[in-house]
Amino acid sequence: MINSSVRTHHGCLGHRCFRLAGMLVLSVAASSMVPLATAADKKTLVIGMDIGDGRTYDPARQADLSPPLTLGAVYEQLVTLGADNLAEVRPMLADSWTFDPGRQVWTFKLKPGVKFWNGDTLTADDVKFSLDRLINVKDQPSADAANLQRVDVVDPQTVAIALKVSAPSNLVDLTGTVFSIYSRKMVEAQGGSSAPDAKDKDKATAWMNANSAGTGPYRMVSWERNAQVVLARNTNYHGGAVPFERVVIRHISDGAAQLLAVRRGDIDIAMNLNAEQLDSLAGNKDVTIQKTTSIDTMLMTMTNSATMNPALAKPQARRAVAAAIDYDGLIKGLVGGFSQRPPSFIPIGAGGVTEATAKQLGYKEDLPRARELLKEAGYPEGFGFELIYPNTPYFSTSFQLIAQKIQSDVARVGIRIDLKPMDTVNWRTQFNTAKAQAVLAFWTATAPNPYIWASASVQRLAKRMYWEPAAETAEVIEKARAEVDPQKAQAMYLQYQKTLIDQANYVMLLQPIYRVAVNKAVADVELTANIWKMDMKKIRPVK
């Protein structure tokens, strides 16, 4: 048996080797500014953020970037990760757990006395319902539960999760917000179903978009799209009363408006400031800047389809694009140097990827080599392609600026890019349905498990590129997931990434260093690289 002192080991995610904190990807839809709630009220925490990307707050269906901030405050999972050490799995709703490698079963003992916000007691039946519903509604997050064979109730305080494949990293997966536990009674009352036919029968999402059914420190009381999310204190929270009675996440798509609001104290935290706006706060006694490294990435994808683009169908042409980009200029000029750049799909800090690995293996600007590759591809004078992207912010820059920079860079060797900015909904539709020649995209994982990044890149994302990876590429990823020796696992992930680099369907552009502005009216803003971005229950007003 393996007890609850389990630590992840397929990457360098602990505080000893790489301290990761603070994660937020800010590529979301822009909209006009709405009236601001005041932060002067010590009973209300006000966060200014572009939340225009959010389509749902149902944990079993959510696949956007801003909703996990809310989900992390209103729901909890069986286990969690520390803000400053993503290598250590910690108890949350589970008090303890064991793993039987022979049966490939995790057994969790629930923390006694935990209640949902409505006062009902959490039981193993709620855990089973939540996980079965995640699997059976078959929305995008169900991919994260693909290794779950079944969930069994052992007794009211014990639940057993059987795996299809024994994987040391599977415990880490359970920390993601998609594995949130909610009240069976409340969700079923709104038409929710966890049955095998839940894909067609479940009707609870509309209610869950504006309400929560969890055990977290807050509960969701409303969501107005492109306006705000409102949370209220959970008076039955097992961790004790949180400092604020309410939290308002105010949709402010304009960074300048966020800057003004945080300076005036109209909001407590500004999430979407660009590099220039953040720099303007230097020396401001009323506002502090917190900066941390994310595990999120921006990348450009390029198709493998000769029908969509004959040139891009050739790997030499895709490599030529990669060799023509001024990566240093992009990072220094557009994000003020506040970014790293991973070599391939797995970010620095996971799967054994380090800054040294990135420098050794990652694409480099090399214009002579780009011209040679164009000749090898049969396009010595260059070629053209369309690039789609969301017309939204991204950390301290925007997709528009990144796209224009790449367009200018590759033009030096005769490659012509037709820029196609679009709203987030149309961009996502074209990207997800494989209708784009090339895409500027963001990527974040629900949990810091390298397998999540790797499997996505050769499965659902590969389909969007019309790329069919060799069987051995998928096999090495599966072997890495099951490998118990961290060094061997990291070597396998490295082998997989070399394949991706040679294939050149994915060009990694940024792994940003995230910076937020915090008004002096609040304290204990603890950011995290976990998908929920910050531990909202700890934030308190300064008296």
Coordinates of C-alpha atoms in Angstrom, one line a residue:
M1 CA 0.0 0.0 0.0
I2 CA 1.0 3.6 -0.6
N3 CA -0.1 6.1 2.0
S4 CA -1.2 9.7 1.7
S5 CA 2.4 11.1 1.8
V6 CA 2.4 10.7 -1.9
R7 CA 4.5 13.2 -3.9
T8 CA 4.4 13.7 -7.7
H9 CA 7.8 13.1 -9.4
H10 CA 7.4 13.4 -13.1
G11 CA 8.6 16.9 -13.2
C12 CA 10.5 19.6 -11.3
L13 CA 7.5 21.2 -9.6
G14 CA 8.5 21.4 -6.0
H15 CA 9.9 24.5 -4.2
R16 CA 13.4 23.0 -4.1
C17 CA 13.8 22.9 -7.9
F18 CA 11.3 25.4 -9.3
R19 CA 8.9 27.5 -7.4
L20 CA 5.7 27.9 -9.3
A21 CA 3.0 30.3 -8.2
G22 CA 0.4 32.5 -9.7
M23 CA -1.4 31.4 -12.8
L24 CA -3.7 33.2 -15.0
V25 CA -4.2 33.2 -18.7
L26 CA -5.8 36.3 -19.8
S27 CA -6.9 35.5 -23.3
V28 CA -10.6 36.4 -23.1
A29 CA -13.2 38.3 -25.0
A30 CA -13.2 42.1 -24.7
S31 CA -16.3 44.0 -23.9
S32 CA -17.2 47.5 -22.7
M33 CA -16.6 48.4 -19.1
V34 CA -19.5 48.0 -16.7
P35 CA -20.1 50.2 -13.6
L36 CA -17.6 49.3 -10.8
A37 CA -18.5 47.9 -7.4
T38 CA -16.7 49.8 -4.7
A39 CA -14.0 48.1 -2.8
A40 CA -14.2 50.5 0.1
D41 CA -16.7 48.2 1.7
K42 CA -14.6 46.0 4.0
K43 CA -17.2 43.3 3.7
T44 CA -16.8 42.9 -0.1
L45 CA -13.7 41.8 -2.0
V46 CA -13.8 43.2 -5.6
I47 CA -11.6 41.8 -8.3
G48 CA -11.3 43.4 -11.7
M49 CA -10.8 40.9 -14.5
D50 CA -11.8 40.2 -18.1
I51 CA -14.2 37.3 -17.7
G52 CA -15.7 37.5 -21.1
D53 CA -14.4 34.1 -22.1
G54 CA -16.6 32.2 -19.6
R55 CA -19.3 30.1 -21.1
T56 CA -20.2 27.9 -18.2
Y57 CA -19.5 27.4 -14.5
D58 CA -20.5 23.7 -14.4
P59 CA -17.3 21.9 -13.4
A60 CA -18.1 18.9 -15.6
R61 CA -18.3 21.1 -18.7
Q62 CA -16.0 24.0 -18.0
A63 CA -13.0 24.4 -20.4
D64 CA -12.3 28.2 -20.4
L65 CA -9.7 30.2 -18.6
S66 CA -11.4 32.6 -16.2
P67 CA -14.1 30.4 -14.6
P68 CA -11.6 28.3 -12.5
L69 CA -11.0 31.4 -10.3
T70 CA -14.7 31.1 -9.2
L71 CA -14.8 27.3 -9.2
G72 CA -11.8 27.2 -6.9
A73 CA -13.6 29.3 -4.3
V74 CA -17.0 27.5 -4.3
Y75 CA -16.0 23.9 -4.8
E76 CA -13.4 21.5 -3.4
Q77 CA -11.8 18.3 -4.5
L78 CA -10.7 15.2 -2.7
V79 CA -7.1 16.4 -2.7
T80 CA -5.3 19.6 -3.5
L81 CA -1.8 21.1 -4.1
G82 CA 0.0 23.8 -2.2
A83 CA 0.4 27.2 -3.7
D84 CA 4.2 27.1 -3.3
N85 CA 4.9 23.4 -3.9
L86 CA 3.1 21.7 -6.8
A87 CA 5.0 18.5 -6.1
E88 CA 3.1 17.6 -2.9
V89 CA -0.5 16.4 -2.8
R90 CA -2.4 17.5 0.3
P91 CA -5.7 16.6 1.9
M92 CA -8.8 18.6 1.0
L93 CA -12.1 16.7 1.3
A94 CA -10.2 13.5 1.9
D95 CA -8.6 13.0 5.3
S96 CA -6.3 10.2 4.1
W97 CA -5.9 7.8 1.2
T98 CA -4.2 4.6 0.2
F99 CA -3.3 3.0 -3.1
D100 CA -3.5 -0.7 -3.9
P101 CA -1.2 -1.3 -6.9
G102 CA -2.4 -4.8 -7.4
R103 CA -6.0 -3.8 -7.8
Q104 CA -5.1 -0.3 -9.2
V105 CA -7.5 1.3 -6.7
W106 CA -7.3 4.5 -4.7
T107 CA -9.3 4.5 -1.5
F108 CA -10.2 7.8 0.1
K109 CA -11.4 8.4 3.7
L110 CA -13.5 11.6 3.8
K111 CA -13.0 14.3 6.3
P112 CA -15.8 14.0 8.9
G113 CA -18.3 16.8 9.4
V114 CA -18.0 18.5 6.1
K115 CA -21.2 20.2 4.9
F116 CA -22.4 21.7 1.7
W117 CA -23.4 25.3 1.8
N118 CA -27.0 24.3 2.3
G119 CA -26.1 22.4 5.5
D120 CA -26.3 18.8 4.1
T121 CA -23.4 16.5 5.1
L122 CA -20.9 15.4 2.4
T123 CA -20.9 11.6 1.9
A124 CA -19.2 9.2 -0.4
D125 CA -22.4 9.1 -2.5
D126 CA -21.9 12.8 -3.4
V127 CA -18.3 12.0 -4.5
K128 CA -19.4 9.1 -6.7
F129 CA -22.2 11.2 -8.2
S130 CA -19.8 14.1 -9.1
L131 CA -17.2 11.9 -10.7
D132 CA -19.7 9.7 -12.5
R133 CA -21.3 12.8 -13.9
L134 CA -18.0 14.2 -15.0
I135 CA -17.4 10.9 -16.9
N136 CA -20.8 10.5 -18.4
V137 CA -21.8 14.0 -19.5
K138 CA -18.9 13.5 -22.0
D139 CA -18.1 17.1 -22.3
Q140 CA -14.4 18.2 -22.8
P141 CA -13.4 17.8 -19.2
S142 CA -14.3 14.1 -19.3
A143 CA -11.0 13.6 -21.1
D144 CA -9.2 14.2 -17.8
A145 CA -11.2 11.4 -16.2
A146 CA -10.4 8.9 -19.0
N147 CA -8.3 6.7 -16.7
L148 CA -11.1 6.2 -14.2
Q149 CA -12.5 2.7 -14.5
R150 CA -15.2 3.1 -11.9
V151 CA -16.1 4.8 -8.6
D152 CA -17.5 2.8 -5.7
V153 CA -19.0 3.8 -2.4
V154 CA -17.4 1.6 0.3
D155 CA -19.3 3.2 3.1
P156 CA -20.7 6.8 3.8
Q157 CA -17.2 8.1 4.6
T158 CA -15.1 6.0 2.1
V159 CA -14.9 6.0 -1.7
A160 CA -12.8 3.8 -4.0
I161 CA -11.6 4.9 -7.4
A162 CA -10.4 2.1 -9.7
L163 CA -8.0 3.0 -12.5
K164 CA -7.7 1.6 -16.0
V165 CA -3.9 2.0 -15.9
S166 CA -1.8 2.3 -12.8
A167 CA -0.3 5.8 -13.0
P168 CA 1.7 7.5 -10.2
S169 CA 0.5 10.9 -11.5
N170 CA -3.2 10.1 -11.3
L171 CA -3.5 11.4 -7.8
V172 CA -2.4 14.8 -9.1
D173 CA -5.1 14.8 -11.7
L174 CA -7.7 14.7 -9.0
T175 CA -6.7 18.2 -7.8
G176 CA -8.1 19.9 -10.9
T177 CA -11.4 21.9 -10.7
V178 CA -13.0 19.5 -13.1
F179 CA -12.9 16.9 -10.3
S180 CA -14.9 19.2 -8.0
I181 CA -17.3 17.5 -5.6
Y182 CA -20.9 18.7 -5.4
S183 CA -24.2 17.8 -3.7
R184 CA -26.0 15.0 -5.5
K185 CA -29.3 16.2 -3.9
M186 CA -28.9 19.8 -5.1
V187 CA -27.8 19.0 -8.6
E188 CA -30.4 16.2 -9.2
A189 CA -33.1 18.6 -8.1
Q190 CA -32.0 20.8 -11.0
G191 CA -32.2 18.0 -13.5
G192 CA -28.6 16.7 -13.1
S193 CA -27.7 13.1 -13.9
S194 CA -24.7 10.9 -13.5
A195 CA -26.2 7.9 -15.4
P196 CA -24.5 6.5 -18.5
D197 CA -26.9 8.5 -20.7
A198 CA -26.1 11.8 -18.9
K199 CA -24.8 13.2 -22.1
D200 CA -28.4 13.5 -23.3
K201 CA -30.3 13.5 -20.0
D202 CA -28.4 15.9 -17.8
K203 CA -30.1 19.3 -17.5
A204 CA -28.4 20.9 -14.5
T205 CA -25.9 23.1 -16.3
A206 CA -28.2 26.2 -16.7
W207 CA -28.6 26.2 -12.9
M208 CA -25.0 25.6 -12.1
N209 CA -24.0 28.5 -14.3
A210 CA -25.4 30.9 -11.7
N211 CA -25.4 28.8 -8.6
S212 CA -23.0 26.4 -6.9
A213 CA -23.6 23.1 -4.9
G214 CA -20.2 22.8 -3.2
T215 CA -18.4 22.8 0.1
G216 CA -16.0 25.7 -0.6
P217 CA -15.5 28.8 1.5
Y218 CA -17.9 30.8 -0.8
R219 CA -21.0 29.9 -2.7
M220 CA -22.0 31.3 -6.1
V221 CA -25.1 33.4 -6.1
S222 CA -25.1 34.9 -9.6
W223 CA -23.4 35.3 -12.9
E224 CA -24.2 38.0 -15.5
R225 CA -22.2 37.3 -18.6
N226 CA -19.8 40.2 -19.5
A227 CA -20.8 41.9 -16.2
Q228 CA -19.9 40.1 -13.0
V229 CA -19.8 37.0 -10.8
V230 CA -21.0 37.3 -7.3
L231 CA -20.1 35.0 -4.4
A232 CA -21.4 34.9 -0.9
R233 CA -19.7 33.5 2.3
N234 CA -20.5 29.9 3.0
T235 CA -21.7 29.9 6.6
N236 CA -21.3 26.1 6.8
Y237 CA -17.7 26.1 5.6
H238 CA -15.7 23.4 7.5
G239 CA -12.6 25.6 7.5
G240 CA -14.3 28.4 9.4
A241 CA -15.7 31.8 8.4
V242 CA -13.8 33.6 5.6
P243 CA -13.0 37.3 6.0
F244 CA -15.3 38.7 3.4
E245 CA -19.1 38.4 3.2
R246 CA -19.1 38.8 -0.5
V247 CA -16.8 38.6 -3.5
V248 CA -17.5 40.4 -6.7
I249 CA -15.5 39.5 -9.8
R250 CA -16.2 42.5 -12.0
H251 CA -15.8 42.1 -15.8
I252 CA -13.5 44.9 -16.9
S253 CA -12.0 44.1 -20.3
D254 CA -9.9 47.3 -20.6
G255 CA -6.6 47.3 -18.8
A256 CA -6.6 51.1 -18.4
A257 CA -9.9 51.0 -16.6
Q258 CA -8.5 48.3 -14.3
L259 CA -5.5 50.5 -13.6
L260 CA -7.5 53.5 -12.7
A261 CA -9.9 51.4 -10.5
V262 CA -7.1 49.7 -8.5
R263 CA -5.3 53.1 -8.0
R264 CA -8.5 54.7 -6.7
G265 CA -9.4 51.7 -4.6
D266 CA -12.6 50.9 -6.6
I267 CA -11.2 47.3 -7.0
D268 CA -8.9 45.4 -4.7
I269 CA -7.1 43.3 -7.3
A270 CA -6.4 44.1 -11.0
M271 CA -5.8 41.0 -13.1
N272 CA -5.3 42.3 -16.7
L273 CA -2.7 45.0 -16.7
N274 CA -0.2 45.2 -19.5
A275 CA 3.6 45.7 -19.0
E276 CA 3.4 49.5 -19.3
Q277 CA 0.5 49.8 -16.9
L278 CA 2.2 47.6 -14.3
D279 CA 5.5 49.5 -14.7
S280 CA 3.5 52.8 -14.0
L281 CA 2.7 51.5 -10.5
A282 CA 6.4 51.3 -9.5
G283 CA 6.8 53.2 -6.3
N284 CA 3.0 53.6 -5.7
K285 CA 2.5 53.3 -1.9
D286 CA -1.1 52.2 -2.4
V287 CA -0.6 49.4 -4.8
T288 CA 1.8 46.4 -4.8
I289 CA 2.8 44.2 -7.7
Q290 CA 3.0 40.4 -7.3
K291 CA 4.9 38.5 -10.0
T292 CA 5.1 34.8 -10.3
T293 CA 5.8 32.2 -13.0
S294 CA 2.9 30.5 -14.7
I295 CA 2.7 27.0 -16.3
D296 CA 0.5 28.4 -19.1
T297 CA 1.7 28.9 -22.6
M298 CA 0.9 30.7 -25.8
L299 CA 1.7 28.8 -29.0
M300 CA 1.1 28.8 -32.7
T301 CA -0.3 25.7 -34.4
M302 CA 0.1 24.9 -38.1
T303 CA -1.8 22.4 -40.1
N304 CA -0.6 19.2 -41.7
S305 CA -3.3 19.2 -44.3
A306 CA -2.3 19.7 -48.0
T307 CA -5.9 20.5 -48.8
M308 CA -5.9 23.4 -46.4
N309 CA -2.4 24.7 -47.2
P310 CA 0.0 22.8 -49.5
A311 CA 3.0 24.5 -48.2
L312 CA 2.3 24.0 -44.5
A313 CA 1.7 20.3 -45.2
K314 CA 5.4 20.0 -45.6
P315 CA 7.5 19.9 -42.3
Q316 CA 10.3 21.9 -43.9
A317 CA 7.9 24.8 -44.5
R318 CA 6.7 24.7 -40.9
R319 CA 10.3 24.5 -39.6
A320 CA 11.1 27.5 -41.8
V321 CA 8.3 29.5 -40.1
A322 CA 9.7 28.5 -36.7
A323 CA 13.2 29.5 -37.7
A324 CA 12.1 33.0 -38.9
I325 CA 10.6 34.2 -35.6
D326 CA 12.5 36.6 -33.4
Y327 CA 11.7 35.0 -30.0
D328 CA 13.9 37.2 -28.0
G329 CA 12.4 40.3 -29.5
L330 CA 8.9 39.0 -28.8
I331 CA 9.6 38.4 -25.1
K332 CA 11.7 41.5 -24.5
G333 CA 9.6 43.9 -26.7
L334 CA 6.1 42.8 -26.1
V335 CA 6.1 41.4 -22.5
G336 CA 9.0 43.4 -21.0
G337 CA 11.1 40.3 -20.6
F338 CA 8.5 38.7 -18.2
S339 CA 8.3 35.3 -19.9
Q340 CA 10.1 32.1 -20.5
R341 CA 9.7 29.9 -23.5
P342 CA 9.4 26.1 -23.3
P343 CA 11.0 23.9 -26.0
S344 CA 7.7 22.1 -26.8
F345 CA 4.2 21.4 -25.5
I346 CA 5.2 20.6 -21.9
P347 CA 6.1 23.9 -20.0
I348 CA 9.3 24.6 -18.1
G349 CA 8.9 23.1 -14.6
A350 CA 6.9 19.9 -15.6
G351 CA 8.1 16.6 -17.0
G352 CA 11.7 17.3 -16.4
V353 CA 11.7 20.4 -18.7
T354 CA 14.2 23.1 -17.5
E355 CA 15.4 26.4 -18.9
A356 CA 18.5 24.6 -20.0
T357 CA 16.4 22.0 -21.9
A358 CA 14.5 24.9 -23.5
K359 CA 17.6 26.6 -24.7
Q360 CA 19.1 23.4 -26.0
L361 CA 16.1 22.0 -27.9
G362 CA 13.7 24.9 -28.5
Y363 CA 13.4 26.7 -31.9
K364 CA 15.8 29.5 -32.4
E365 CA 15.8 32.5 -34.8
D366 CA 18.0 31.5 -37.8
L367 CA 17.1 33.4 -41.0
P368 CA 19.7 31.6 -43.2
R369 CA 18.4 28.2 -42.0
A370 CA 14.8 29.4 -42.6
R371 CA 15.7 30.2 -46.3
E372 CA 17.4 26.8 -46.7
L373 CA 14.3 25.1 -45.4
L374 CA 12.1 27.0 -47.8
K375 CA 14.2 25.7 -50.7
E376 CA 13.9 22.2 -49.3
A377 CA 10.1 22.6 -49.1
G378 CA 10.0 23.8 -52.7
Y379 CA 9.1 27.4 -51.9
P380 CA 12.3 29.3 -52.3
E381 CA 10.4 32.6 -52.6
G382 CA 8.2 31.9 -49.7
F383 CA 4.5 31.1 -49.3
G384 CA 1.4 32.4 -47.5
F385 CA -1.0 31.2 -44.9
E386 CA -3.9 32.5 -42.8
L387 CA -3.5 32.9 -39.0
I388 CA -6.5 33.1 -36.8
Y389 CA -6.5 34.3 -33.2
P390 CA -8.8 35.8 -30.5
N391 CA -8.8 39.6 -30.5
T392 CA -8.3 39.6 -26.7
P393 CA -5.6 40.4 -24.1
Y394 CA -3.0 37.8 -23.1
F395 CA -1.1 38.4 -19.8
S396 CA 0.7 41.7 -20.3
T397 CA 0.3 41.8 -24.1
S398 CA -2.4 40.8 -26.6
F399 CA -2.8 38.2 -29.4
Q400 CA -3.0 41.0 -31.9
L401 CA 0.4 42.3 -31.0
I402 CA 1.9 38.8 -31.0
A403 CA 0.4 38.1 -34.4
Q404 CA 1.7 41.3 -35.9
K405 CA 5.1 40.6 -34.6
I406 CA 5.2 37.1 -36.1
Q407 CA 3.8 38.5 -39.4
S408 CA 6.7 41.0 -39.5
D409 CA 9.3 38.5 -38.5
V410 CA 8.5 35.8 -41.1
A411 CA 8.1 38.4 -43.9
R412 CA 11.9 38.7 -43.8
V413 CA 12.2 35.4 -45.6
G414 CA 9.2 35.8 -47.9
I415 CA 6.6 34.1 -45.8
R416 CA 3.3 36.0 -45.9
I417 CA 0.7 35.8 -43.1
D418 CA -2.9 36.9 -43.6
L419 CA -4.0 37.9 -40.1
K420 CA -7.6 36.9 -39.1
P421 CA -8.5 38.3 -35.7
M422 CA -12.0 37.2 -34.5
D423 CA -14.1 37.1 -31.4
T424 CA -13.4 34.3 -28.9
V425 CA -16.5 32.2 -29.9
N426 CA -15.7 32.1 -33.6
W427 CA -12.0 31.6 -32.9
R428 CA -12.8 28.6 -30.7
T429 CA -15.2 27.1 -33.1
Q430 CA -12.8 27.3 -36.0
F431 CA -9.9 26.0 -33.9
N432 CA -11.9 23.1 -32.3
T433 CA -13.4 22.0 -35.6
A434 CA -10.1 22.0 -37.5
K435 CA -11.0 24.7 -40.0
A436 CA -7.9 26.9 -39.6
Q437 CA -4.6 26.8 -41.4
A438 CA -2.7 28.2 -38.4
V439 CA -3.9 29.3 -35.0
L440 CA -2.5 31.5 -32.2
A441 CA -3.7 29.8 -29.0
F442 CA -3.3 29.5 -25.3
W443 CA -2.9 26.3 -23.3
T444 CA -3.2 25.5 -19.7
A445 CA -3.6 22.1 -17.9
T446 CA -6.2 21.3 -15.3
A447 CA -3.4 19.9 -13.1
P448 CA 0.4 19.9 -13.3
N449 CA 0.8 16.5 -14.8
P450 CA 3.0 16.3 -17.9
Y451 CA 0.8 13.5 -19.3
I452 CA -2.1 16.0 -19.6
W453 CA -0.1 18.2 -21.9
A454 CA 1.5 15.3 -23.8
S455 CA -1.7 13.3 -24.4
A456 CA -3.6 16.4 -25.6
S457 CA -0.9 17.3 -28.1
V458 CA -1.0 13.9 -29.8
Q459 CA -4.8 13.3 -29.5
R460 CA -7.4 16.1 -29.8
L461 CA -5.0 18.8 -30.8
A462 CA -3.3 16.6 -33.3
K463 CA -6.7 16.0 -35.0
R464 CA -7.1 19.7 -35.4
M465 CA -3.8 19.8 -37.2
Y466 CA -4.7 16.8 -39.4
W467 CA -1.6 15.1 -37.9
E468 CA -1.6 11.4 -37.2
P469 CA 1.3 10.8 -34.8
A470 CA 3.3 7.6 -35.2
A471 CA 2.1 4.8 -32.9
E472 CA 5.4 4.8 -31.1
T473 CA 4.9 8.5 -30.1
A474 CA 1.7 7.7 -28.3
E475 CA 3.2 4.6 -26.8
V476 CA 6.1 6.5 -25.3
I477 CA 3.7 8.9 -23.6
E478 CA 1.7 6.1 -22.1
K479 CA 4.9 4.4 -20.9
A480 CA 6.0 7.7 -19.3
R481 CA 2.6 8.0 -17.5
A482 CA 3.0 4.5 -16.0
E483 CA 6.7 4.7 -15.2
V484 CA 7.5 4.9 -11.4
D485 CA 11.1 6.0 -11.9
P486 CA 11.0 9.8 -12.3
Q487 CA 14.3 9.9 -14.3
K488 CA 13.0 7.3 -16.8
A489 CA 9.7 9.0 -17.1
Q490 CA 11.4 12.4 -17.8
A491 CA 13.6 10.7 -20.5
M492 CA 10.5 9.4 -22.2
Y493 CA 8.8 12.8 -22.1
L494 CA 12.0 14.3 -23.6
Q495 CA 11.9 11.8 -26.4
Y496 CA 8.3 12.7 -27.1
Q497 CA 9.1 16.4 -27.2
K498 CA 11.9 15.9 -29.7
T499 CA 9.4 14.3 -32.0
L500 CA 7.1 17.3 -31.7
I501 CA 9.9 19.8 -32.3
D502 CA 10.9 17.9 -35.5
Q503 CA 7.2 17.7 -36.6
A504 CA 6.8 21.5 -36.1
N505 CA 3.0 21.6 -35.8
Y506 CA 3.4 23.5 -32.5
V507 CA 5.6 26.6 -32.1
M508 CA 5.8 27.6 -28.4
L509 CA 6.0 31.4 -28.0
L510 CA 5.5 32.4 -24.4
Q511 CA 5.4 30.9 -20.9
P512 CA 4.5 34.2 -19.1
I513 CA 5.6 35.5 -15.8
Y514 CA 2.3 36.6 -14.3
R515 CA 1.9 39.9 -12.6
V516 CA -1.1 41.4 -10.8
A517 CA -1.8 44.6 -9.0
V518 CA -3.1 44.5 -5.4
N519 CA -4.5 47.5 -3.5
K520 CA -3.2 48.0 0.0
A521 CA -6.8 47.6 1.3
V522 CA -6.4 43.8 1.2
A523 CA -3.7 41.4 2.3
D524 CA -2.8 37.7 2.0
V525 CA -3.3 37.5 -1.7
E526 CA -1.8 34.1 -2.3
L527 CA -1.4 33.3 -6.0
T528 CA -0.9 29.8 -7.3
A529 CA 0.1 28.1 -10.5
N530 CA -2.9 25.8 -10.0
I531 CA -5.7 26.4 -12.4
W532 CA -7.9 28.3 -9.8
K533 CA -5.2 31.1 -9.7
M534 CA -5.4 32.2 -6.1
D535 CA -6.6 31.0 -2.7
M536 CA -9.5 33.3 -2.2
K537 CA -10.4 32.1 1.3
K538 CA -7.2 33.6 2.7
I539 CA -7.6 37.1 1.3
R540 CA -8.6 39.6 4.1
P541 CA -9.3 43.3 4.5
V542 CA -6.6 45.5 6.1
K543 CA -8.1 47.1 9.2

